[in-house]
PDB file of C-alpha atoms in Angstrom:
ATOM      1  CA  UNK U   1    -112.847  74.475 137.763  1.00 30.00           C
ATOM      2  CA  UNK U   2    -116.171  76.804 137.562  1.00 31.00           C
ATOM      3  CA  UNK U   3    -119.314  74.467 135.862  1.00 35.00           C
ATOM      4  CA  UNK U   4    -121.640  75.510 133.612  1.00 36.00           C
ATOM      5  CA  UNK U   5    -125.716  75.617 135.392  1.00 38.00           C
ATOM      6  CA  UNK U   6    -126.549  74.205 131.388  1.00 40.00           C
ATOM      7  CA  UNK U   7    -128.067  70.737 131.411  1.00 43.00           C
ATOM      8  CA  UNK U   8    -125.195  69.453 128.806  1.00 46.00           C
ATOM      9  CA  UNK U   9    -126.821  66.701 126.151  1.00 50.00           C
ATOM     10  CA  UNK U  10    -127.465  64.316 128.687  1.00 53.00           C
ATOM     11  CA  UNK U  11    -126.688  60.577 126.851  1.00 62.00           C
ATOM     12  CA  UNK U  12    -123.290  62.093 125.846  1.00 72.00           C
ATOM     13  CA  UNK U  13    -121.712  65.013 127.390  1.00 83.00           C
ATOM     14  CA  UNK U  14    -122.881  64.942 131.150  1.00 86.00           C
ATOM     15  CA  UNK U  15    -121.298  60.642 131.486  1.00 90.00           C
ATOM     16  CA  UNK U  16    -117.990  62.140 129.377  1.00 89.00           C
ATOM     17  CA  UNK U  17    -118.102  64.672 133.113  1.00 88.00           C
ATOM     18  CA  UNK U  18    -118.848  61.919 135.305  1.00 90.00           C
ATOM     19  CA  UNK U  19    -116.170  59.335 134.465  1.00 91.00           C
ATOM     20  CA  UNK U  20    -113.094  62.484 134.007  1.00 88.00           C
ATOM     21  CA  UNK U  21    -114.790  63.578 137.500  1.00 87.00           C
ATOM     22  CA  UNK U  22    -114.382  59.573 139.081  1.00 90.00           C
ATOM     23  CA  UNK U  23    -112.347  57.368 136.294  1.00 91.00           C
ATOM     24  CA  UNK U  24    -113.254  54.822 139.405  1.00 92.00           C
ATOM     25  CA  UNK U  25    -116.448  54.586 138.752  1.00 94.00           C
ATOM     26  CA  UNK U  26    -115.538  53.613 134.915  1.00 94.00           C
ATOM     27  CA  UNK U  27    -112.711  50.355 136.471  1.00 94.00           C
ATOM     28  CA  UNK U  28    -115.795  49.376 139.094  1.00 95.00           C
ATOM     29  CA  UNK U  29    -118.572  49.170 136.092  1.00 95.00           C
ATOM     30  CA  UNK U  30    -115.695  47.123 133.795  1.00 95.00           C
ATOM     31  CA  UNK U  31    -115.000  45.355 136.267  1.00 95.00           C
ATOM     32  CA  UNK U  32    -118.275  44.411 137.868  1.00 95.00           C
ATOM     33  CA  UNK U  33    -119.307  43.777 134.465  1.00 95.00           C
ATOM     34  CA  UNK U  34    -116.331  42.207 132.834  1.00 95.00           C
ATOM     35  CA  UNK U  35    -114.424  40.883 135.214  1.00 95.00           C
ATOM     36  CA  UNK U  36    -111.943  43.229 133.702  1.00 94.00           C
ATOM     37  CA  UNK U  37    -108.984  45.052 136.270  1.00 94.00           C
ATOM     38  CA  UNK U  38    -108.714  48.000 134.878  1.00 93.00           C
ATOM     39  CA  UNK U  39    -106.815  49.545 138.140  1.00 90.00           C
ATOM     40  CA  UNK U  40    -107.616  52.848 140.842  1.00 86.00           C
ATOM     41  CA  UNK U  41    -104.892  54.473 138.941  1.00 86.00           C
ATOM     42  CA  UNK U  42    -106.053  55.480 136.155  1.00 91.00           C
ATOM     43  CA  UNK U  43    -105.912  59.090 135.419  1.00 89.00           C
ATOM     44  CA  UNK U  44    -107.169  61.163 131.838  1.00 87.00           C
ATOM     45  CA  UNK U  45    -105.116  61.416 128.681  1.00 81.00           C
ATOM     46  CA  UNK U  46    -105.109  63.118 125.723  1.00 69.00           C
ATOM     47  CA  UNK U  47    -108.037  61.550 123.193  1.00 61.00           C
ATOM     48  CA  UNK U  48    -106.415  62.598 119.736  1.00 60.00           C
ATOM     49  CA  UNK U  49    -105.059  60.771 117.729  1.00 53.00           C
ATOM     50  CA  UNK U  50    -102.856  61.709 114.633  1.00 51.00           C
ATOM     51  CA  UNK U  51    -102.132  59.814 111.780  1.00 50.00           C
ATOM     52  CA  UNK U  52     -98.964  59.983 109.266  1.00 41.00           C
ATOM     53  CA  UNK U  53    -100.728  62.502 107.804  1.00 44.00           C
ATOM     54  CA  UNK U  54    -102.340  65.427 108.898  1.00 42.00           C
ATOM     55  CA  UNK U  55    -105.866  64.416 109.555  1.00 45.00           C
ATOM     56  CA  UNK U  56    -106.961  63.726 113.362  1.00 51.00           C
ATOM     57  CA  UNK U  57    -109.317  61.544 114.648  1.00 63.00           C
ATOM     58  CA  UNK U  58    -110.855  62.615 118.512  1.00 75.00           C
ATOM     59  CA  UNK U  59    -112.040  59.973 120.830  1.00 82.00           C
ATOM     60  CA  UNK U  60    -114.368  60.907 123.670  1.00 88.00           C
ATOM     61  CA  UNK U  61    -112.286  60.133 126.696  1.00 90.00           C
ATOM     62  CA  UNK U  62    -108.775  58.077 126.904  1.00 91.00           C
ATOM     63  CA  UNK U  63    -107.859  57.448 130.860  1.00 93.00           C
ATOM     64  CA  UNK U  64    -104.261  55.785 131.588  1.00 93.00           C
ATOM     65  CA  UNK U  65    -103.314  53.573 134.481  1.00 92.00           C
ATOM     66  CA  UNK U  66     -99.797  51.414 135.152  1.00 91.00           C
ATOM     67  CA  UNK U  67    -100.243  49.165 132.938  1.00 93.00           C
ATOM     68  CA  UNK U  68    -103.347  50.064 131.260  1.00 95.00           C
ATOM     69  CA  UNK U  69    -105.110  52.523 128.509  1.00 94.00           C
ATOM     70  CA  UNK U  70    -108.702  52.855 128.133  1.00 95.00           C
ATOM     71  CA  UNK U  71    -110.936  54.935 125.378  1.00 94.00           C
ATOM     72  CA  UNK U  72    -114.238  55.617 126.270  1.00 94.00           C
ATOM     73  CA  UNK U  73    -117.100  56.682 123.239  1.00 94.00           C
ATOM     74  CA  UNK U  74    -120.277  57.376 124.834  1.00 93.00           C
ATOM     75  CA  UNK U  75    -122.570  56.006 121.691  1.00 93.00           C
ATOM     76  CA  UNK U  76    -126.231  58.085 121.340  1.00 90.00           C
ATOM     77  CA  UNK U  77    -127.447  56.556 118.399  1.00 93.00           C
ATOM     78  CA  UNK U  78    -126.054  53.759 115.836  1.00 95.00           C
ATOM     79  CA  UNK U  79    -122.804  55.180 113.483  1.00 93.00           C
ATOM     80  CA  UNK U  80    -121.590  52.982 111.777  1.00 93.00           C
ATOM     81  CA  UNK U  81    -118.725  55.752 110.647  1.00 90.00           C
ATOM     82  CA  UNK U  82    -117.863  56.596 113.943  1.00 90.00           C
ATOM     83  CA  UNK U  83    -118.222  52.677 115.130  1.00 93.00           C
ATOM     84  CA  UNK U  84    -115.251  51.997 111.790  1.00 92.00           C
ATOM     85  CA  UNK U  85    -112.866  54.609 113.762  1.00 91.00           C
ATOM     86  CA  UNK U  86    -112.748  52.750 117.025  1.00 94.00           C
ATOM     87  CA  UNK U  87    -110.055  50.314 116.065  1.00 94.00           C
ATOM     88  CA  UNK U  88    -107.624  53.001 114.703  1.00 90.00           C
ATOM     89  CA  UNK U  89    -108.006  54.649 118.434  1.00 91.00           C
ATOM     90  CA  UNK U  90    -107.459  50.931 120.613  1.00 92.00           C
ATOM     91  CA  UNK U  91    -104.417  50.583 118.068  1.00 91.00           C
ATOM     92  CA  UNK U  92    -102.922  54.716 118.475  1.00 90.00           C
ATOM     93  CA  UNK U  93    -103.776  54.360 122.066  1.00 90.00           C
ATOM     94  CA  UNK U  94    -101.696  50.669 122.430  1.00 92.00           C
ATOM     95  CA  UNK U  95     -99.015  52.880 119.990  1.00 91.00           C
ATOM     96  CA  UNK U  96     -98.613  56.007 122.099  1.00 90.00           C
ATOM     97  CA  UNK U  97     -99.149  54.461 125.534  1.00 91.00           C
ATOM     98  CA  UNK U  98     -97.834  51.136 124.900  1.00 93.00           C
ATOM     99  CA  UNK U  99     -99.863  49.002 127.502  1.00 93.00           C
ATOM    100  CA  UNK U 100    -103.109  47.501 127.434  1.00 95.00           C
ATOM    101  CA  UNK U 101    -105.510  48.570 125.744  1.00 95.00           C
ATOM    102  CA  UNK U 102    -109.218  48.805 126.362  1.00 96.00           C
ATOM    103  CA  UNK U 103    -112.363  50.097 124.600  1.00 96.00           C
ATOM    104  CA  UNK U 104    -115.160  51.181 126.763  1.00 96.00           C
ATOM    105  CA  UNK U 105    -119.187  52.365 124.995  1.00 97.00           C
ATOM    106  CA  UNK U 106    -121.128  53.644 127.292  1.00 95.00           C
ATOM    107  CA  UNK U 107    -124.302  53.797 125.467  1.00 95.00           C
ATOM    108  CA  UNK U 108    -127.895  54.289 127.644  1.00 92.00           C
ATOM    109  CA  UNK U 109    -130.225  53.610 125.379  1.00 91.00           C
ATOM    110  CA  UNK U 110    -130.877  49.384 124.662  1.00 92.00           C
ATOM    111  CA  UNK U 111    -130.833  49.621 121.321  1.00 94.00           C
ATOM    112  CA  UNK U 112    -127.973  50.839 121.108  1.00 95.00           C
ATOM    113  CA  UNK U 113    -126.463  48.981 123.599  1.00 95.00           C
ATOM    114  CA  UNK U 114    -127.099  46.192 121.781  1.00 95.00           C
ATOM    115  CA  UNK U 115    -125.624  47.707 118.103  1.00 96.00           C
ATOM    116  CA  UNK U 116    -122.516  48.856 120.142  1.00 96.00           C
ATOM    117  CA  UNK U 117    -122.055  44.939 121.496  1.00 96.00           C
ATOM    118  CA  UNK U 118    -121.473  43.239 118.305  1.00 95.00           C
ATOM    119  CA  UNK U 119    -117.467  42.659 116.793  1.00 95.00           C
ATOM    120  CA  UNK U 120    -115.619  44.458 114.224  1.00 95.00           C
ATOM    121  CA  UNK U 121    -114.004  42.869 112.156  1.00 93.00           C
ATOM    122  CA  UNK U 122    -110.764  43.958 111.181  1.00 91.00           C
ATOM    123  CA  UNK U 123    -107.047  42.425 111.146  1.00 88.00           C
ATOM    124  CA  UNK U 124    -105.711  39.097 109.163  1.00 89.00           C
ATOM    125  CA  UNK U 125    -109.661  37.490 110.224  1.00 89.00           C
ATOM    126  CA  UNK U 126    -109.781  38.730 113.895  1.00 90.00           C
ATOM    127  CA  UNK U 127    -112.498  40.999 115.465  1.00 94.00           C
ATOM    128  CA  UNK U 128    -112.756  43.452 117.844  1.00 95.00           C
ATOM    129  CA  UNK U 129    -115.558  43.133 120.174  1.00 95.00           C
ATOM    130  CA  UNK U 130    -115.953  46.584 122.454  1.00 96.00           C
ATOM    131  CA  UNK U 131    -117.050  46.261 126.401  1.00 97.00           C
ATOM    132  CA  UNK U 132    -120.062  48.094 125.952  1.00 97.00           C
ATOM    133  CA  UNK U 133    -121.946  49.139 129.318  1.00 96.00           C
ATOM    134  CA  UNK U 134    -125.726  49.155 128.729  1.00 95.00           C
ATOM    135  CA  UNK U 135    -128.792  50.194 131.342  1.00 94.00           C
ATOM    136  CA  UNK U 136    -128.195  46.132 132.230  1.00 94.00           C
ATOM    137  CA  UNK U 137    -124.951  46.968 133.239  1.00 96.00           C
ATOM    138  CA  UNK U 138    -124.873  49.897 135.359  1.00 96.00           C
ATOM    139  CA  UNK U 139    -126.611  49.345 139.030  1.00 95.00           C
ATOM    140  CA  UNK U 140    -129.536  50.754 139.804  1.00 95.00           C
ATOM    141  CA  UNK U 141    -128.575  52.936 142.813  1.00 94.00           C
ATOM    142  CA  UNK U 142    -131.231  52.918 145.447  1.00 89.00           C
ATOM    143  CA  UNK U 143    -129.541  53.584 149.247  1.00 87.00           C
ATOM    144  CA  UNK U 144    -128.372  56.835 150.208  1.00 83.00           C
ATOM    145  CA  UNK U 145    -125.917  55.783 151.141  1.00 86.00           C
ATOM    146  CA  UNK U 146    -124.482  54.147 149.133  1.00 91.00           C
ATOM    147  CA  UNK U 147    -124.764  57.179 146.491  1.00 91.00           C
ATOM    148  CA  UNK U 148    -123.498  59.204 148.682  1.00 89.00           C
ATOM    149  CA  UNK U 149    -120.225  57.089 148.750  1.00 91.00           C
ATOM    150  CA  UNK U 150    -120.594  57.063 145.200  1.00 94.00           C
ATOM    151  CA  UNK U 151    -122.640  60.336 143.771  1.00 93.00           C
ATOM    152  CA  UNK U 152    -120.981  60.139 139.692  1.00 94.00           C
ATOM    153  CA  UNK U 153    -122.341  56.419 139.985  1.00 96.00           C
ATOM    154  CA  UNK U 154    -125.293  57.291 141.658  1.00 95.00           C
ATOM    155  CA  UNK U 155    -126.299  60.377 138.666  1.00 94.00           C
ATOM    156  CA  UNK U 156    -125.345  57.315 135.839  1.00 95.00           C
ATOM    157  CA  UNK U 157    -128.064  55.729 137.551  1.00 95.00           C
ATOM    158  CA  UNK U 158    -130.846  58.055 137.385  1.00 93.00           C
ATOM    159  CA  UNK U 159    -130.044  58.368 133.501  1.00 93.00           C
ATOM    160  CA  UNK U 160    -130.338  54.434 133.515  1.00 93.00           C
ATOM    161  CA  UNK U 161    -133.392  53.618 135.246  1.00 93.00           C
ATOM    162  CA  UNK U 162    -134.896  56.999 135.973  1.00 88.00           C
ATOM    163  CA  UNK U 163    -137.628  56.117 134.100  1.00 87.00           C
ATOM    164  CA  UNK U 164    -138.078  53.310 135.937  1.00 81.00           C
ATOM    165  CA  UNK U 165    -142.047  53.592 136.719  1.00 70.00           C
ATOM    166  CA  UNK U 166    -141.066  50.559 139.880  1.00 77.00           C
ATOM    167  CA  UNK U 167    -137.314  52.331 141.658  1.00 81.00           C
ATOM    168  CA  UNK U 168    -138.180  55.798 139.806  1.00 81.00           C
ATOM    169  CA  UNK U 169    -138.064  57.288 143.424  1.00 77.00           C
ATOM    170  CA  UNK U 170    -136.155  55.486 145.077  1.00 81.00           C
ATOM    171  CA  UNK U 171    -133.129  55.870 142.396  1.00 87.00           C
ATOM    172  CA  UNK U 172    -134.506  59.964 142.566  1.00 84.00           C
ATOM    173  CA  UNK U 173    -134.288  60.754 146.125  1.00 81.00           C
ATOM    174  CA  UNK U 174    -131.131  58.622 145.796  1.00 85.00           C
ATOM    175  CA  UNK U 175    -129.555  60.222 143.504  1.00 87.00           C
ATOM    176  CA  UNK U 176    -130.427  63.754 144.442  1.00 83.00           C
ATOM    177  CA  UNK U 177    -129.490  63.354 147.931  1.00 81.00           C
ATOM    178  CA  UNK U 178    -125.896  62.305 146.137  1.00 86.00           C
ATOM    179  CA  UNK U 179    -125.970  65.290 144.300  1.00 85.00           C
ATOM    180  CA  UNK U 180    -126.263  68.098 147.941  1.00 80.00           C
ATOM    181  CA  UNK U 181    -123.371  66.326 149.177  1.00 82.00           C
ATOM    182  CA  UNK U 182    -121.721  66.914 146.123  1.00 85.00           C
ATOM    183  CA  UNK U 183    -123.081  70.617 146.218  1.00 80.00           C
ATOM    184  CA  UNK U 184    -121.831  71.324 149.460  1.00 78.00           C
ATOM    185  CA  UNK U 185    -118.346  70.879 148.141  1.00 81.00           C
ATOM    186  CA  UNK U 186    -118.769  72.637 144.768  1.00 83.00           C
ATOM    187  CA  UNK U 187    -121.995  74.422 144.305  1.00 79.00           C
ATOM    188  CA  UNK U 188    -121.734  74.207 140.735  1.00 81.00           C
ATOM    189  CA  UNK U 189    -121.368  70.835 139.798  1.00 85.00           C
ATOM    190  CA  UNK U 190    -123.986  70.219 142.801  1.00 83.00           C
ATOM    191  CA  UNK U 191    -126.737  72.573 140.388  1.00 80.00           C
ATOM    192  CA  UNK U 192    -126.072  70.445 137.736  1.00 84.00           C
ATOM    193  CA  UNK U 193    -125.755  66.846 138.966  1.00 87.00           C
ATOM    194  CA  UNK U 194    -129.415  68.292 140.269  1.00 83.00           C
ATOM    195  CA  UNK U 195    -130.256  69.247 136.977  1.00 82.00           C
ATOM    196  CA  UNK U 196    -129.085  66.239 135.052  1.00 87.00           C
ATOM    197  CA  UNK U 197    -131.083  64.232 138.089  1.00 86.00           C
ATOM    198  CA  UNK U 198    -134.534  65.242 137.376  1.00 82.00           C
ATOM    199  CA  UNK U 199    -133.904  65.799 133.840  1.00 84.00           C
ATOM    200  CA  UNK U 200    -133.808  61.612 133.418  1.00 87.00           C
ATOM    201  CA  UNK U 201    -136.606  60.902 136.523  1.00 83.00           C
ATOM    202  CA  UNK U 202    -140.056  59.114 136.137  1.00 75.00           C
ATOM    203  CA  UNK U 203    -142.521  61.505 135.260  1.00 72.00           C
ATOM    204  CA  UNK U 204    -144.424  60.013 138.451  1.00 64.00           C
ATOM    205  CA  UNK U 205    -141.131  60.980 140.019  1.00 67.00           C
ATOM    206  CA  UNK U 206    -140.555  64.316 138.979  1.00 67.00           C
ATOM    207  CA  UNK U 207    -144.490  65.016 139.345  1.00 62.00           C
ATOM    208  CA  UNK U 208    -143.788  63.972 143.085  1.00 57.00           C
ATOM    209  CA  UNK U 209    -141.232  66.574 143.598  1.00 54.00           C
ATOM    210  CA  UNK U 210    -142.667  69.582 141.969  1.00 52.00           C
ATOM    211  CA  UNK U 211    -145.510  68.786 144.635  1.00 48.00           C
ATOM    212  CA  UNK U 212    -143.832  68.426 147.344  1.00 48.00           C
ATOM    213  CA  UNK U 213    -141.489  71.588 146.286  1.00 46.00           C
ATOM    214  CA  UNK U 214    -144.611  73.458 144.864  1.00 41.00           C
ATOM    215  CA  UNK U 215    -142.138  75.333 142.215  1.00 34.00           C
ATOM    216  CA  UNK U 216    -143.469  76.160 138.583  1.00 33.00           C
ATOM    217  CA  UNK U 217    -141.413  76.130 135.896  1.00 36.00           C
ATOM    218  CA  UNK U 218    -137.617  75.335 134.767  1.00 31.00           C
ATOM    219  CA  UNK U 219    -135.845  77.544 137.076  1.00 40.00           C
ATOM    220  CA  UNK U 220    -137.174  74.871 139.896  1.00 37.00           C
ATOM    221  CA  UNK U 221    -134.812  72.832 139.419  1.00 44.00           C
ATOM    222  CA  UNK U 222    -132.031  75.634 140.500  1.00 44.00           C
ATOM    223  CA  UNK U 223    -133.845  77.401 143.049  1.00 51.00           C
ATOM    224  CA  UNK U 224    -134.067  73.990 144.676  1.00 49.00           C
ATOM    225  CA  UNK U 225    -130.291  72.466 143.881  1.00 50.00           C
ATOM    226  CA  UNK U 226    -129.553  76.715 145.727  1.00 50.00           C
ATOM    227  CA  UNK U 227    -131.692  76.031 148.725  1.00 52.00           C
ATOM    228  CA  UNK U 228    -130.364  72.598 149.575  1.00 50.00           C
ATOM    229  CA  UNK U 229    -126.945  73.765 149.173  1.00 43.00           C
ATOM    230  CA  UNK U 230    -127.637  76.767 151.214  1.00 44.00           C
ATOM    231  CA  UNK U 231    -129.654  75.112 153.952  1.00 49.00           C
ATOM    232  CA  UNK U 232    -127.354  71.793 154.265  1.00 46.00           C
ATOM    233  CA  UNK U 233    -128.454  67.911 153.880  1.00 58.00           C
ATOM    234  CA  UNK U 234    -131.621  68.358 156.542  1.00 68.00           C
ATOM    235  CA  UNK U 235    -133.557  70.291 154.227  1.00 67.00           C
ATOM    236  CA  UNK U 236    -133.123  68.683 150.670  1.00 65.00           C
ATOM    237  CA  UNK U 237    -133.944  64.754 153.086  1.00 75.00           C
ATOM    238  CA  UNK U 238    -137.359  66.739 154.003  1.00 81.00           C
ATOM    239  CA  UNK U 239    -138.272  67.540 150.800  1.00 76.00           C
ATOM    240  CA  UNK U 240    -137.152  63.328 150.489  1.00 76.00           C
ATOM    241  CA  UNK U 241    -139.393  62.564 153.083  1.00 85.00           C
ATOM    242  CA  UNK U 242    -142.384  64.121 151.780  1.00 84.00           C
ATOM    243  CA  UNK U 243    -141.545  62.632 148.208  1.00 77.00           C
ATOM    244  CA  UNK U 244    -142.228  59.236 149.396  1.00 81.00           C
ATOM    245  CA  UNK U 245    -144.472  59.806 150.897  1.00 85.00           C
ATOM    246  CA  UNK U 246    -147.297  61.612 147.802  1.00 80.00           C
ATOM    247  CA  UNK U 247    -145.412  58.889 145.410  1.00 76.00           C
ATOM    248  CA  UNK U 248    -146.177  55.989 147.903  1.00 81.00           C
ATOM    249  CA  UNK U 249    -149.712  56.807 149.107  1.00 85.00           C
ATOM    250  CA  UNK U 250    -149.188  57.908 152.488  1.00 90.00           C
ATOM    251  CA  UNK U 251    -150.890  60.249 154.490  1.00 91.00           C
ATOM    252  CA  UNK U 252    -148.632  63.649 155.039  1.00 91.00           C
ATOM    253  CA  UNK U 253    -150.555  65.727 157.611  1.00 92.00           C
ATOM    254  CA  UNK U 254    -149.025  68.654 160.421  1.00 91.00           C
ATOM    255  CA  UNK U 255    -147.951  66.065 162.757  1.00 92.00           C
ATOM    256  CA  UNK U 256    -145.493  64.347 160.543  1.00 93.00           C
ATOM    257  CA  UNK U 257    -144.410  67.524 159.640  1.00 92.00           C
ATOM    258  CA  UNK U 258    -143.292  68.620 162.681  1.00 92.00           C
ATOM    259  CA  UNK U 259    -141.831  65.268 162.845  1.00 92.00           C
ATOM    260  CA  UNK U 260    -139.654  65.991 160.439  1.00 92.00           C
ATOM    261  CA  UNK U 261    -138.798  69.628 161.851  1.00 90.00           C
ATOM    262  CA  UNK U 262    -137.501  68.131 164.907  1.00 90.00           C
ATOM    263  CA  UNK U 263    -134.887  65.615 162.324  1.00 88.00           C
ATOM    264  CA  UNK U 264    -131.448  66.220 161.808  1.00 82.00           C
ATOM    265  CA  UNK U 265    -129.555  64.568 158.970  1.00 75.00           C
ATOM    266  CA  UNK U 266    -128.520  61.381 159.515  1.00 79.00           C
ATOM    267  CA  UNK U 267    -132.056  61.024 161.187  1.00 86.00           C
ATOM    268  CA  UNK U 268    -133.886  61.619 157.579  1.00 84.00           C
ATOM    269  CA  UNK U 269    -132.162  59.581 155.543  1.00 79.00           C
ATOM    270  CA  UNK U 270    -132.733  57.073 158.320  1.00 85.00           C
ATOM    271  CA  UNK U 271    -136.269  58.007 157.981  1.00 89.00           C
ATOM    272  CA  UNK U 272    -136.144  57.721 154.034  1.00 83.00           C
ATOM    273  CA  UNK U 273    -134.707  54.613 153.464  1.00 81.00           C
ATOM    274  CA  UNK U 274    -136.937  53.103 155.694  1.00 86.00           C
ATOM    275  CA  UNK U 275    -139.851  54.496 153.517  1.00 86.00           C
ATOM    276  CA  UNK U 276    -138.123  53.524 150.737  1.00 78.00           C
ATOM    277  CA  UNK U 277    -138.591  49.920 151.929  1.00 81.00           C
ATOM    278  CA  UNK U 278    -141.404  49.807 154.360  1.00 86.00           C
ATOM    279  CA  UNK U 279    -143.739  51.930 152.019  1.00 87.00           C
ATOM    280  CA  UNK U 280    -145.644  52.639 154.887  1.00 90.00           C
ATOM    281  CA  UNK U 281    -144.420  55.892 157.640  1.00 93.00           C
ATOM    282  CA  UNK U 282    -143.100  54.107 160.806  1.00 90.00           C
ATOM    283  CA  UNK U 283    -144.895  53.047 163.782  1.00 79.00           C
TER     284      UNK U 283
END
């Protein structure tokens, strides 16, 4: 499969791409936020639900495991008509797959997340309360190793928390390293992740990256991605070191440039981690 390098609608299409590619991230988020075990065997299924009449309703994503079926909706804004259809999606999924059915809503906007969490009055006095994954339920992935082990979660973290002034640089570095790791296996996907992460970052973090790479305009993102993928993790991590130093006000000089030129990728990852935690050049 070849991935388009066009940046999708970051609030809707990209979360679906991430969860299609890594359903385990969905299971992890639901387990950590709500204590509900969905299992580790989720696979994508048809998201179309048909009525007796020809009309059809299509959910954003449906994944199925041995014991569960999960309907996933990504919500960018309040939409009461769409919300009224969620019980239909869930009842149809339950009838089709004959197993426990769960509704999970991804809402990266806090106000939309709060709206989606309200119970939906359904049948005979009952109500359906969606499991809503909003910014509070998405962890801030700050650690490079954690980002590499779960790159889709790291990208989702950047989308949810990239405007966090306190942690934007650390979140951005972790997500960019994860995107580079993915790019070594699938260049198109890596480029897409780079673009989305950079779009999600706060101005200060993005400005630091732009300054360190000395690139301009939209095309810099694809050029950075191609450079990272072509040169491997080390070159991208050297850029991350420069970015962290500029963001934290750490003096940059020729000696430090020479120092990082001799380091391999694992050593650069350790240096990034120390800079993030200590916010000074290590002795």
